[in-house]
mmCIF file of C-alpha atoms and ligand atoms in Angstrom:
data_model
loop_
_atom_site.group_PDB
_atom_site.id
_atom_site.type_symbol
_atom_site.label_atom_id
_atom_site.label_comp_id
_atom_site.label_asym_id
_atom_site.label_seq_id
_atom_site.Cartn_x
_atom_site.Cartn_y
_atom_site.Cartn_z
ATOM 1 C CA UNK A 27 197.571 140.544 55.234
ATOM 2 C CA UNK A 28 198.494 142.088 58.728
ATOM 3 C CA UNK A 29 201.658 141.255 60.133
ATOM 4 C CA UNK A 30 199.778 138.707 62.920
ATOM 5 C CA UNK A 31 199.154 136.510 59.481
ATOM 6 C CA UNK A 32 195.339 137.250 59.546
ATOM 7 C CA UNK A 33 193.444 138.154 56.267
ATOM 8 C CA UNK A 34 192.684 142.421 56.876
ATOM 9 C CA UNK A 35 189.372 141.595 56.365
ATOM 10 C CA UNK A 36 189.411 139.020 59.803
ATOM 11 C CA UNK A 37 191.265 141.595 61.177
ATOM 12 C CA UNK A 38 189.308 142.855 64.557
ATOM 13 C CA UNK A 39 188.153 146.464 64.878
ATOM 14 C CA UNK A 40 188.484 148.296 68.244
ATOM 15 C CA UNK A 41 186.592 151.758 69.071
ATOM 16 C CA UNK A 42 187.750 153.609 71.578
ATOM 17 C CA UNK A 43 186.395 157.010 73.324
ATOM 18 C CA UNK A 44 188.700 159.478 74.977
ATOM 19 C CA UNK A 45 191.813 157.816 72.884
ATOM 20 C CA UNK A 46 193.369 160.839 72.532
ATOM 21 C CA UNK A 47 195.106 160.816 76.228
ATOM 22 C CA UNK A 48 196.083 158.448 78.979
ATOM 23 C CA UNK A 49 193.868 155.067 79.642
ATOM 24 C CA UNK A 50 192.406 155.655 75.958
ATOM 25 C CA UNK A 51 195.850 155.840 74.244
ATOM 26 C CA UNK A 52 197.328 153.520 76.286
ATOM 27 C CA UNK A 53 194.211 151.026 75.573
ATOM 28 C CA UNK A 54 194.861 151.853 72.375
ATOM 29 C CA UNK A 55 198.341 151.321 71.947
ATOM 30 C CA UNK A 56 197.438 147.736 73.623
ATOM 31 C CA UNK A 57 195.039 146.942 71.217
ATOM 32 C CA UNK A 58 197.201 147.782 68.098
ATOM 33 C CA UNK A 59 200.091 145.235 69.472
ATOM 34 C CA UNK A 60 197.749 142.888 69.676
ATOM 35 C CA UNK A 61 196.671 143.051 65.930
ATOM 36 C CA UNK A 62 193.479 145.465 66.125
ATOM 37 C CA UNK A 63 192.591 148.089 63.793
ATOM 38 C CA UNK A 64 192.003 150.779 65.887
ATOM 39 C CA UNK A 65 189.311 154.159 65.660
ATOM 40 C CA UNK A 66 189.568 156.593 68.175
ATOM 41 C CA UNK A 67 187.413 159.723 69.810
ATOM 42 C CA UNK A 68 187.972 162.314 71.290
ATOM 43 C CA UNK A 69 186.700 165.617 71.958
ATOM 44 C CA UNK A 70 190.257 166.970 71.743
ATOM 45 C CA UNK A 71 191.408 167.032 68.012
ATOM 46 C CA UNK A 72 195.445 167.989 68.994
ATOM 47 C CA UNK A 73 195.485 165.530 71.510
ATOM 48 C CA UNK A 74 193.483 162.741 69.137
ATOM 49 C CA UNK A 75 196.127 163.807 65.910
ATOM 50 C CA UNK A 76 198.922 163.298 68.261
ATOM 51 C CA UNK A 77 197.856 159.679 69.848
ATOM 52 C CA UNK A 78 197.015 158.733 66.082
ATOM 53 C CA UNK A 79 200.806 159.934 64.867
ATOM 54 C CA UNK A 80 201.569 157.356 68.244
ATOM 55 C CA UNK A 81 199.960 154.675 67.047
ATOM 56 C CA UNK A 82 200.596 154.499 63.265
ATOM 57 C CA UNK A 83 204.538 154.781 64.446
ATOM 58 C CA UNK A 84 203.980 152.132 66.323
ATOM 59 C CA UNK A 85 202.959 150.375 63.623
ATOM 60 C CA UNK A 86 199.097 150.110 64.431
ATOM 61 C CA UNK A 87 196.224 151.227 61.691
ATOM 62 C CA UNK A 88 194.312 153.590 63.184
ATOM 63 C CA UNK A 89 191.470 156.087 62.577
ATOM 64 C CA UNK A 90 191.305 159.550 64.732
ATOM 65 C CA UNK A 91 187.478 161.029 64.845
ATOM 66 C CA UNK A 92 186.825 164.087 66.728
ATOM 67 C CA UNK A 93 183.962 163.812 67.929
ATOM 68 C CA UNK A 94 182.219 164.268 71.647
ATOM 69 C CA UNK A 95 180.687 161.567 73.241
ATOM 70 C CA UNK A 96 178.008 163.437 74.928
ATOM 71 C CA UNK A 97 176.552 163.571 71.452
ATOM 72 C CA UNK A 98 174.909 160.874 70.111
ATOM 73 C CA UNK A 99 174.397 161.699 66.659
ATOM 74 C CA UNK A 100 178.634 162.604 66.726
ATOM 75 C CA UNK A 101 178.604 158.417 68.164
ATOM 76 C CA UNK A 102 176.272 157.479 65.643
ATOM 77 C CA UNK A 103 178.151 158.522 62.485
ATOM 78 C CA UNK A 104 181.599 157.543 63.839
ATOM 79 C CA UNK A 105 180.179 154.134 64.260
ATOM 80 C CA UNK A 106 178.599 154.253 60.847
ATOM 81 C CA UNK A 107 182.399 155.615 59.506
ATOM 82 C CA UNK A 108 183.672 152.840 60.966
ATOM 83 C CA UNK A 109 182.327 150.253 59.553
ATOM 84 C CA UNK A 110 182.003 151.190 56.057
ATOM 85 C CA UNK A 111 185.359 151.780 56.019
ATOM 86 C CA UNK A 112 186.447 148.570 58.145
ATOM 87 C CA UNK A 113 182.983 146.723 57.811
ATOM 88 C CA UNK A 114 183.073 145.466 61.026
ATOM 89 C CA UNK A 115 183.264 146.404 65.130
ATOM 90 C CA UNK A 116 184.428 143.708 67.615
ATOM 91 C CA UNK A 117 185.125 145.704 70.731
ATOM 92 C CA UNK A 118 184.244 148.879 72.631
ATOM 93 C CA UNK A 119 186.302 150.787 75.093
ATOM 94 C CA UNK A 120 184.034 153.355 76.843
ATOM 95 C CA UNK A 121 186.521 155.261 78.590
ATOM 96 C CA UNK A 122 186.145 159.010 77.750
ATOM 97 C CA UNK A 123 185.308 160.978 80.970
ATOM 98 C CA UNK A 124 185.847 164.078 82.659
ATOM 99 C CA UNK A 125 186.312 164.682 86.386
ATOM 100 C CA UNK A 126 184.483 167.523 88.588
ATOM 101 C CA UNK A 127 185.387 167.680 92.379
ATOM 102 C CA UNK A 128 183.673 169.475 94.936
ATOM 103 C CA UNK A 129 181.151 169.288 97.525
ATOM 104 C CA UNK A 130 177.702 168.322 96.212
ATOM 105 C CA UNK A 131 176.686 171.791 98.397
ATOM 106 C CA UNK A 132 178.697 173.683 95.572
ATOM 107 C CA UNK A 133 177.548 171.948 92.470
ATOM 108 C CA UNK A 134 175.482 173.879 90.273
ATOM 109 C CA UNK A 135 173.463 172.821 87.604
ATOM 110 C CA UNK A 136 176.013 173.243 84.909
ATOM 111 C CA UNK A 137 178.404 170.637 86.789
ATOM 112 C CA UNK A 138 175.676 168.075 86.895
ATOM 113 C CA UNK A 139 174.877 168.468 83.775
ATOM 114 C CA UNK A 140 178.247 168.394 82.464
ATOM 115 C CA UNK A 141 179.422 165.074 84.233
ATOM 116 C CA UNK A 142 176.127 163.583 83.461
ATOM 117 C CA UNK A 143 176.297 164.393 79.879
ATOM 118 C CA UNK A 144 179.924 163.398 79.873
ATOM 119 C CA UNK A 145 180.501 159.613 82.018
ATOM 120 C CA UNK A 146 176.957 158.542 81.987
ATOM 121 C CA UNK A 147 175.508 159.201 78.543
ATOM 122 C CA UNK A 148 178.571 159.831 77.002
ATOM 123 C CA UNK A 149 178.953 155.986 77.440
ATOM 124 C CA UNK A 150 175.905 154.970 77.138
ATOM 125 C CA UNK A 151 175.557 156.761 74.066
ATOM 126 C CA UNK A 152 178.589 155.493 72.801
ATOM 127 C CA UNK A 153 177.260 152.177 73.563
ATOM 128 C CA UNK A 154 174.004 152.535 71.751
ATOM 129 C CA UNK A 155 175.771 153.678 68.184
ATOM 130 C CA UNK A 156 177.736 150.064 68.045
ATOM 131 C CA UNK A 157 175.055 147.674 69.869
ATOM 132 C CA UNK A 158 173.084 147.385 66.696
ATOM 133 C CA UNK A 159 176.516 146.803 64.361
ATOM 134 C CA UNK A 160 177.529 143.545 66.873
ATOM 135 C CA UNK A 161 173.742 142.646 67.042
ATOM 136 C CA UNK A 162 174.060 141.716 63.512
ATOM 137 C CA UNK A 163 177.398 140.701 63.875
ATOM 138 C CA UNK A 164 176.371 138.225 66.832
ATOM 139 C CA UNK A 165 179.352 139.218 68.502
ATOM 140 C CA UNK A 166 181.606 142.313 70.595
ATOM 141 C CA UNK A 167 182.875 143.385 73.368
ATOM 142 C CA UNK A 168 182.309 146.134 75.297
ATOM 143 C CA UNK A 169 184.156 147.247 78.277
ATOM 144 C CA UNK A 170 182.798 150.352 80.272
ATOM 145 C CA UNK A 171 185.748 152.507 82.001
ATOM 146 C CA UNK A 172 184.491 152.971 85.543
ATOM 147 C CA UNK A 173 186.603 154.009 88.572
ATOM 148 C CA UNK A 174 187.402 152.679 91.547
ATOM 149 C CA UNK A 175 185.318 155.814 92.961
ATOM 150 C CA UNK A 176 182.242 153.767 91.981
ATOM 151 C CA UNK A 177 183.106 151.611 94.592
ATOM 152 C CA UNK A 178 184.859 153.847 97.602
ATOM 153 C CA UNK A 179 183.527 157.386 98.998
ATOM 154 C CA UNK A 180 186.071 160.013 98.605
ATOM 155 C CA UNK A 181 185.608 163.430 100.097
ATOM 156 C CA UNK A 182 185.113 166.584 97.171
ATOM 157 C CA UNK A 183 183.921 163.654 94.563
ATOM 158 C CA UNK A 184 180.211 163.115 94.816
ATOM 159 C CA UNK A 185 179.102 164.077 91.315
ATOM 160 C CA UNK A 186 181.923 161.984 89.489
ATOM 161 C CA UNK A 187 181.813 159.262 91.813
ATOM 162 C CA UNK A 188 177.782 159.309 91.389
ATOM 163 C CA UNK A 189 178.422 159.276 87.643
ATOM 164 C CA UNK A 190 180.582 156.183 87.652
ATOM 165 C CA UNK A 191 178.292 154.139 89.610
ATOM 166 C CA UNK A 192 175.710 154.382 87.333
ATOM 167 C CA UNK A 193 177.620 153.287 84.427
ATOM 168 C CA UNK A 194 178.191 150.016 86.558
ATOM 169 C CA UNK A 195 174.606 149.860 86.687
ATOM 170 C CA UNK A 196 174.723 150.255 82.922
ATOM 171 C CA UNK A 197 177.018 147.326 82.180
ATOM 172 C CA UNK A 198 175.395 145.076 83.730
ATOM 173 C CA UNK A 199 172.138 146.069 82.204
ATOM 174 C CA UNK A 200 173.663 145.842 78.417
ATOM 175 C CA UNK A 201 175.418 142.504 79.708
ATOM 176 C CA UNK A 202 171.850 141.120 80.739
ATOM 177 C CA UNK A 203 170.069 142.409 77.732
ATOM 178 C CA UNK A 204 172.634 141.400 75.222
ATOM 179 C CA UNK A 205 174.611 138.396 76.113
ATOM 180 C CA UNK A 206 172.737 135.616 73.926
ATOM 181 C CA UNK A 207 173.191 137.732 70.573
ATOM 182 C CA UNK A 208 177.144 137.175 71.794
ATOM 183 C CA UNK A 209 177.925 140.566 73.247
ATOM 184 C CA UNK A 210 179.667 140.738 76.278
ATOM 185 C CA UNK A 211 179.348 143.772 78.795
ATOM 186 C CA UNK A 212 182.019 144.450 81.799
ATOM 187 C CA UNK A 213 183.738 147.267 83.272
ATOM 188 C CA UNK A 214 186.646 148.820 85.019
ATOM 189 C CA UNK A 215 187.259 150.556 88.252
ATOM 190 C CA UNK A 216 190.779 151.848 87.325
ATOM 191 C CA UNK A 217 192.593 153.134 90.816
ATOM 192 C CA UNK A 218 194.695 155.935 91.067
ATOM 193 C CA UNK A 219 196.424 155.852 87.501
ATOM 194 C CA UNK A 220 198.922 158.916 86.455
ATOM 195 C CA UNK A 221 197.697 160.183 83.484
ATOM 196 C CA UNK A 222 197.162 163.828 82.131
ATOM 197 C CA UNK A 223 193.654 163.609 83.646
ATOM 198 C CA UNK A 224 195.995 164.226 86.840
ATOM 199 C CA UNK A 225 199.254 165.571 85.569
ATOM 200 C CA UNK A 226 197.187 168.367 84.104
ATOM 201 C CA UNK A 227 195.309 169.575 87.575
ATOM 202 C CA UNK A 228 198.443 169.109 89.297
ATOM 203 C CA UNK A 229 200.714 171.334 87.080
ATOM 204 C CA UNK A 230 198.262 173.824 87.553
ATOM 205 C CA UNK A 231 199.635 173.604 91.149
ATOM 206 C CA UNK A 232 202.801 173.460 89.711
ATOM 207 C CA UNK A 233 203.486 169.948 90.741
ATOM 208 C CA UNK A 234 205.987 167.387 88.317
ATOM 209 C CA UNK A 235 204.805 164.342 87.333
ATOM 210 C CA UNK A 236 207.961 163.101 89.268
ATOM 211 C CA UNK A 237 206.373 164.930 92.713
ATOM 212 C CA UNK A 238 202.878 163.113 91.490
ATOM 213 C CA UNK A 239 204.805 159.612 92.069
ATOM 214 C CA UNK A 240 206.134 160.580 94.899
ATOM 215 C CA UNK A 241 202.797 161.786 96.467
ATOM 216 C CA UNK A 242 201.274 158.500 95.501
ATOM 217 C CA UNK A 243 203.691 156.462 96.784
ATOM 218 C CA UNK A 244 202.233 154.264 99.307
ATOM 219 C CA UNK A 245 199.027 154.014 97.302
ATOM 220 C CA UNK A 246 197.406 150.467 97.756
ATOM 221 C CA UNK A 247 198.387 147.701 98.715
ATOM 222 C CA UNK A 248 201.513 147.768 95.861
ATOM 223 C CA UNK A 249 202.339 151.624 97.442
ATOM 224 C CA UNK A 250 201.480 153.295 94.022
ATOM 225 C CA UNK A 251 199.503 154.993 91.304
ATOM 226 C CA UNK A 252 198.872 152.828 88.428
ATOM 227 C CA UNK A 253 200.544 153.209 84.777
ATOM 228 C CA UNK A 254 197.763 153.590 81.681
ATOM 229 C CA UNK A 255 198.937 150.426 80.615
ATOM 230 C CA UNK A 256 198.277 148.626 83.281
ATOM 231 C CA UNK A 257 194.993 149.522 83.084
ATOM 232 C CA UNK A 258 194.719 149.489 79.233
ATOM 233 C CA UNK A 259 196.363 145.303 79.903
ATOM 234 C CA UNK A 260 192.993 144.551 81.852
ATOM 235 C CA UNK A 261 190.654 146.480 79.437
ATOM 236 C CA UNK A 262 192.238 144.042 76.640
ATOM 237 C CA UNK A 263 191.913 140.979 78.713
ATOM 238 C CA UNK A 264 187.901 141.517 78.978
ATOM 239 C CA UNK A 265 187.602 142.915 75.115
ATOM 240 C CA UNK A 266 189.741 139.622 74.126
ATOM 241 C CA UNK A 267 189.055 135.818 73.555
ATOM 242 C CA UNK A 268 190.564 135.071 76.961
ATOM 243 C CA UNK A 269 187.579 136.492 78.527
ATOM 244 C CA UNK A 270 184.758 134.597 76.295
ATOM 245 C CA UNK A 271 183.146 133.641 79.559
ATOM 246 C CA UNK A 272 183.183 137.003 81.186
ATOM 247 C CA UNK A 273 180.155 139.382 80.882
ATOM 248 C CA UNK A 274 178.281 141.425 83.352
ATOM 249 C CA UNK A 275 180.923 141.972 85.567
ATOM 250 C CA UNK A 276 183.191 144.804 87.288
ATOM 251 C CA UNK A 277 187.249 143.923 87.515
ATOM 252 C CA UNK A 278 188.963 146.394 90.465
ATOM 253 C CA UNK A 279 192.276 147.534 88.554
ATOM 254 C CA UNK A 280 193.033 149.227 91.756
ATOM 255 C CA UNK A 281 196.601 147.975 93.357
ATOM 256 C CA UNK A 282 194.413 146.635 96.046
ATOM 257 C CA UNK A 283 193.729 150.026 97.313
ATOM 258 C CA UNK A 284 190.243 149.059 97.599
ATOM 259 C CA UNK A 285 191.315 146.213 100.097
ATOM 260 C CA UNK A 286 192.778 148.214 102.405
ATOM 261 C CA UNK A 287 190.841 151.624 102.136
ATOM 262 C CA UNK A 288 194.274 153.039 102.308
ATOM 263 C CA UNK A 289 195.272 156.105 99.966
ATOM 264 C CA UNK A 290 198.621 156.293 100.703
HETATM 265 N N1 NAD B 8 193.390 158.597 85.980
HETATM 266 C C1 NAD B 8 192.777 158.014 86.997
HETATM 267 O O1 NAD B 8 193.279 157.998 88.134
HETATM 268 C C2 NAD B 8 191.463 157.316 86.785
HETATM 269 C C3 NAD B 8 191.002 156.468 87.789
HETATM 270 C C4 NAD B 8 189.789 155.811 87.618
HETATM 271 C C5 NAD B 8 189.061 155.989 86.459
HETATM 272 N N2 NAD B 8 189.528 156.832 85.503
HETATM 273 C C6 NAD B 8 188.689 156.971 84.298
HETATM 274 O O2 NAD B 8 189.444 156.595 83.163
HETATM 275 C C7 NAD B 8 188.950 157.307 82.024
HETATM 276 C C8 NAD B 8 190.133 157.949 81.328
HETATM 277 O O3 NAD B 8 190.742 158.827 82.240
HETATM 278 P P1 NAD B 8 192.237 159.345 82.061
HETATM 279 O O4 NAD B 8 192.823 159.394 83.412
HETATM 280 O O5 NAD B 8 192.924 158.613 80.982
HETATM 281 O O6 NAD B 8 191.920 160.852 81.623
HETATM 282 P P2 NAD B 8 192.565 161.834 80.541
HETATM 283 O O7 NAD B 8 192.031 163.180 80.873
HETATM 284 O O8 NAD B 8 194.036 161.628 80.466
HETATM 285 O O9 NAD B 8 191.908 161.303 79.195
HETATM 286 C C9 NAD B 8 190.532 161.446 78.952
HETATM 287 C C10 NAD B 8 190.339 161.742 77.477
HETATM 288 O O10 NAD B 8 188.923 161.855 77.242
HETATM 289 C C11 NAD B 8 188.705 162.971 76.404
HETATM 290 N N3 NAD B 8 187.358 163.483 76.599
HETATM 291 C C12 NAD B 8 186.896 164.221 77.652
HETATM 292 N N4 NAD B 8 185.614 164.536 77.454
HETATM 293 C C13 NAD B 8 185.251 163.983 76.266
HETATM 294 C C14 NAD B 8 184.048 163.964 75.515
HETATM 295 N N5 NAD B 8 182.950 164.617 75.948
HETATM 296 N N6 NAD B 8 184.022 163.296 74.340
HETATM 297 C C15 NAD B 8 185.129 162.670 73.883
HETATM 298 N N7 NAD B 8 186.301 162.672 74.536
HETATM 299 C C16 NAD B 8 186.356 163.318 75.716
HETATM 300 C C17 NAD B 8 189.759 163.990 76.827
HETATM 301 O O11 NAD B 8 189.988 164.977 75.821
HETATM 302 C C18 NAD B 8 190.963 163.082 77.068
HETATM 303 O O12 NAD B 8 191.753 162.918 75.900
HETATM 304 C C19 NAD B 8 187.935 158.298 82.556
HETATM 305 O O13 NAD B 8 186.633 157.792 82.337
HETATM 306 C C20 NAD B 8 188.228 158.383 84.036
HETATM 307 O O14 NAD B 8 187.103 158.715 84.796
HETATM 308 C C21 NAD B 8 190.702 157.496 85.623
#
């Protein structure tokens, strides 16, 4: 029995890609509190050991596969690991993604490819290798990890801001396609949230994580960057019960930044 009082085998099974850092580790930190087994991805094998060390001494079960997402055969057989070791798969966090800035004018093929291969098949490849396990489950949730880029131009951002308005597209699709076998399809536009995705580019600049908060002070209508948590707390929300009416629809995590068009 887990320590929430529920039989292992009713115990609910969370996947989630890019786990090894930031909104993935913090969505999967969330996710173990709240009782879920937990199997994470990532393309990063020090970074995946180190959020799995997180989560088992936080007391969660967890599974670390490397595995990259742009690969759909890699997808495939962590699903299939999965659930012949857990037998089942409730929810889906499609949140692995990389980020490419420039002007579209200096993009070359390689770039395209790369954050094509990366936000947009990467999930919906990840998508395709558990569809068929909660098809015959009649039930999951799946919550796509968009940005609030999706939504707002930004200068220097065209192919990752390209890539994460398709996978809106592709959430919405899944939700239409899906929802009477009981799956449920939403996503994420995440604001400005200080993780590594940003602490890394910015100590190449040799800027603290201390100078990032500073810098983003003013961000939104709250005047800040967001916390992974807070963003892995409305990932939950749509994977969980709470949400059994919610499907086919985008949820702006984004301090209101979107409101006022305001970065900081
Ligand atoms: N941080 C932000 O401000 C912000 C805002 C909006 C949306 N997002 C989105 O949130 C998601 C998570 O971003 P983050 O800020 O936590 O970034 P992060 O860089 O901290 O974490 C991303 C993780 O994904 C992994 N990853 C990258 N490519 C992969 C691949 N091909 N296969 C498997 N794993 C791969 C990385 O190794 C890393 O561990 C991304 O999709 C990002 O676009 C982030």
């Amino acid at each position: 029995m887990s320590d929430a009082g529920i039989s292992d085998a009713g115990r609910k099974v969370a996947l989630i890609t890019g786990g090894g850092s930031g909104i993935g580790r913090a969505s999967a930190l969330r996710f173990a509190t709240a009782g879920y087994r937990v199997a994470i991805t990532d393309i990063d094998p020090a970074a995946l050991a180190d959020a799995e060390a997180q989560l088992v001494a936080a007391g969660g079960e967890s599974l670390g596969f490397p595995a990259d997402v742009a690969d759909f055969g890699a997808c495939g057989r962590v699903a299939a690991d999965v659930l012949s070791i857990w037998g089942r798969l409730d929810a889906l966090i499609a949140n692995a993604g990389v980020q490419i800035g420039g002007s579209l004018l200096d993009a070359d093929d390689a770039d395209c490819d790369k954050i094509l291969a990366v936000n947009l098949m990467g999930v919906a490849n990840s998508c395709k290798a558990v569809l068929p396990a909660m098809q015959e489950q009649r039930s999951g949730a799946i919550v796509i990890v968009s940005s609030i880029n999706a939504l707002v131009g930004s200068v220097g951002m065209t192919l990752y801001d390209m890539s994460k308005a398709a996978v809106l597209a592709l959430a919405r699709s899944l939700a239409t396609e899906f929802g009477t076998q009981g799956i449920r399809v939403n996503a994420v536009c995440p604001g400005n949230t200080i993780t590594d995705f940003h602490i890394n580019r910015m100590a190449k600049q040799g800027v603290s994580v201390d100078q990032i908060r500073a810098m983003t002070s003013g961000y939104g209508l709250l005047g800040r960057a967001a916390e992974p948590a807070e963003i892995a707390n409305a990932i939950h929300f749509l994977a969980s019960e709470e949400a059994s009416f919610i499907t086919g629809q985008t949820l702006v995590v984004d301090g209101g930044f979107s409101v006022t068009g305001r970065a900081q």
